[in-house]
Amino acid sequence: MATKNYAGTDVELNDEGYFLDPGVWTREIAIEIAKEDDIELSEKHFAVLDFIREEVASGASLTIRSVGKSGITDIKEFYQLFPGGPLKKASRIAGIHKPTSCV
């Protein structure tokens, strides 16, 4: 477990860099985390992040396919928005736990 400061907020992270408490997440924190992956967040990114957070809050299980069927983005664009492991990166930026579908 580690603590990292994002946007003036101390965030507790697990060993893989995922939030232990998704409740501390803010858009400002997301912007800083995305910069670590060289991603500049657009409104489309935030729409995906909001969808992911809402799905997890409702108890849904996240997959790349479920994001692709969200109506916000398709799978190809999801990979373009979050290159190199879109669900893992988007989940980390969204401040949620690592999805069980990710290895």
C-alpha positions as YAML, in Angstrom:
chain: A
units: angstrom
residues:
- id: 1
  name: MET
  ca: [0.00, 0.00, 0.00]
- id: 2
  name: ALA
  ca: [1.24, 3.48, -0.85]
- id: 3
  name: THR
  ca: [0.01, 7.03, -0.54]
- id: 4
  name: LYS
  ca: [0.38, 9.49, -3.38]
- id: 5
  name: ASN
  ca: [-0.64, 13.13, -3.60]
- id: 6
  name: TYR
  ca: [-2.81, 14.08, -6.56]
- id: 7
  name: ALA
  ca: [-4.26, 17.58, -6.92]
- id: 8
  name: GLY
  ca: [-3.52, 18.31, -3.26]
- id: 9
  name: THR
  ca: [-5.24, 15.15, -2.01]
- id: 10
  name: ASP
  ca: [-3.46, 12.21, -0.44]
- id: 11
  name: VAL
  ca: [-4.74, 9.05, -2.11]
- id: 12
  name: GLU
  ca: [-4.11, 5.56, -0.74]
- id: 13
  name: LEU
  ca: [-3.23, 3.13, -3.52]
- id: 14
  name: ASN
  ca: [-2.76, -0.62, -3.63]
- id: 15
  name: ASP
  ca: [0.44, -2.21, -4.95]
- id: 16
  name: GLU
  ca: [-0.78, -1.84, -8.55]
- id: 17
  name: GLY
  ca: [-1.70, 1.85, -8.22]
- id: 18
  name: TYR
  ca: [-5.49, 1.48, -7.90]
- id: 19
  name: PHE
  ca: [-7.48, 3.52, -5.36]
- id: 20
  name: LEU
  ca: [-8.35, 1.88, -2.08]
- id: 21
  name: ASP
  ca: [-11.15, 4.44, -1.56]
- id: 22
  name: PRO
  ca: [-12.90, 5.44, -4.81]
- id: 23
  name: GLY
  ca: [-14.77, 8.14, -2.88]
- id: 24
  name: VAL
  ca: [-11.76, 10.49, -2.88]
- id: 25
  name: TRP
  ca: [-11.69, 10.64, -6.71]
- id: 26
  name: THR
  ca: [-12.16, 13.98, -8.45]
- id: 27
  name: ARG
  ca: [-11.79, 15.11, -12.06]
- id: 28
  name: GLU
  ca: [-8.66, 17.04, -11.05]
- id: 29
  name: ILE
  ca: [-7.11, 13.86, -9.66]
- id: 30
  name: ALA
  ca: [-8.04, 12.02, -12.87]
- id: 31
  name: ILE
  ca: [-6.26, 14.64, -14.95]
- id: 32
  name: GLU
  ca: [-3.05, 14.15, -12.98]
- id: 33
  name: ILE
  ca: [-3.21, 10.35, -13.15]
- id: 34
  name: ALA
  ca: [-3.85, 10.48, -16.90]
- id: 35
  name: LYS
  ca: [-0.79, 12.71, -17.38]
- id: 36
  name: GLU
  ca: [1.34, 9.88, -15.90]
- id: 37
  name: ASP
  ca: [0.21, 7.80, -18.89]
- id: 38
  name: ASP
  ca: [0.63, 10.69, -21.36]
- id: 39
  name: ILE
  ca: [-3.14, 10.97, -21.83]
- id: 40
  name: GLU
  ca: [-4.79, 14.38, -22.07]
- id: 41
  name: LEU
  ca: [-8.38, 13.92, -20.96]
- id: 42
  name: SER
  ca: [-11.19, 15.21, -23.17]
- id: 43
  name: GLU
  ca: [-14.92, 15.28, -22.51]
- id: 44
  name: LYS
  ca: [-15.14, 11.90, -24.29]
- id: 45
  name: HIS
  ca: [-12.62, 10.49, -21.81]
- id: 46
  name: PHE
  ca: [-14.66, 11.86, -18.92]
- id: 47
  name: ALA
  ca: [-17.86, 10.37, -20.35]
- id: 48
  name: VAL
  ca: [-16.16, 6.96, -20.35]
- id: 49
  name: LEU
  ca: [-14.75, 7.48, -16.84]
- id: 50
  name: ASP
  ca: [-18.16, 8.53, -15.52]
- id: 51
  name: PHE
  ca: [-19.76, 5.46, -17.13]
- id: 52
  name: ILE
  ca: [-17.15, 3.19, -15.53]
- id: 53
  name: ARG
  ca: [-17.66, 4.76, -12.10]
- id: 54
  name: GLU
  ca: [-21.46, 4.47, -12.39]
- id: 55
  name: GLU
  ca: [-21.27, 0.84, -13.49]
- id: 56
  name: VAL
  ca: [-19.02, -0.12, -10.60]
- id: 57
  name: ALA
  ca: [-21.18, 1.80, -8.11]
- id: 58
  name: SER
  ca: [-24.22, -0.15, -9.32]
- id: 59
  name: GLY
  ca: [-22.39, -3.45, -8.77]
- id: 60
  name: ALA
  ca: [-21.90, -4.28, -12.45]
- id: 61
  name: SER
  ca: [-18.88, -6.24, -13.61]
- id: 62
  name: LEU
  ca: [-16.72, -4.26, -16.02]
- id: 63
  name: THR
  ca: [-15.34, -5.63, -19.27]
- id: 64
  name: ILE
  ca: [-14.00, -4.03, -22.42]
- id: 65
  name: ARG
  ca: [-17.11, -5.34, -24.14]
- id: 66
  name: SER
  ca: [-19.46, -3.62, -21.65]
- id: 67
  name: VAL
  ca: [-17.69, -0.31, -22.20]
- id: 68
  name: GLY
  ca: [-17.90, -0.86, -25.96]
- id: 69
  name: LYS
  ca: [-21.65, -1.41, -25.67]
- id: 70
  name: SER
  ca: [-22.14, 1.68, -23.47]
- id: 71
  name: GLY
  ca: [-23.23, 3.90, -26.36]
- id: 72
  name: ILE
  ca: [-20.46, 6.32, -25.40]
- id: 73
  name: THR
  ca: [-17.66, 4.69, -27.35]
- id: 74
  name: ASP
  ca: [-17.01, 1.55, -29.31]
- id: 75
  name: ILE
  ca: [-14.21, -0.88, -28.53]
- id: 76
  name: LYS
  ca: [-11.88, 0.52, -31.21]
- id: 77
  name: GLU
  ca: [-12.22, 4.08, -29.91]
- id: 78
  name: PHE
  ca: [-11.86, 2.84, -26.31]
- id: 79
  name: TYR
  ca: [-8.42, 1.49, -27.27]
- id: 80
  name: GLN
  ca: [-7.58, 4.85, -28.88]
- id: 81
  name: LEU
  ca: [-8.69, 6.83, -25.83]
- id: 82
  name: PHE
  ca: [-6.75, 4.64, -23.38]
- id: 83
  name: PRO
  ca: [-3.96, 2.96, -25.38]
- id: 84
  name: GLY
  ca: [-2.03, 0.00, -24.03]
- id: 85
  name: GLY
  ca: [-4.64, -1.64, -21.83]
- id: 86
  name: PRO
  ca: [-7.78, 0.47, -21.98]
- id: 87
  name: LEU
  ca: [-9.80, -1.09, -19.15]
- id: 88
  name: LYS
  ca: [-6.86, -1.18, -16.75]
- id: 89
  name: LYS
  ca: [-5.84, 2.41, -17.52]
- id: 90
  name: ALA
  ca: [-9.37, 3.80, -17.55]
- id: 91
  name: SER
  ca: [-10.17, 2.06, -14.26]
- id: 92
  name: ARG
  ca: [-7.06, 3.44, -12.59]
- id: 93
  name: ILE
  ca: [-7.79, 6.95, -13.88]
- id: 94
  name: ALA
  ca: [-11.45, 6.57, -12.81]
- id: 95
  name: GLY
  ca: [-10.30, 5.84, -9.27]
- id: 96
  name: ILE
  ca: [-11.89, 2.42, -8.94]
- id: 97
  name: HIS
  ca: [-10.49, -0.97, -8.00]
- id: 98
  name: LYS
  ca: [-8.88, -3.06, -10.71]
- id: 99
  name: PRO
  ca: [-11.64, -4.95, -12.56]
- id: 100
  name: THR
  ca: [-11.61, -8.69, -12.04]
- id: 101
  name: SER
  ca: [-11.58, -9.16, -15.82]
- id: 102
  name: CYS
  ca: [-8.10, -7.57, -15.97]
- id: 103
  name: VAL
  ca: [-5.01, -9.68, -15.40]
...
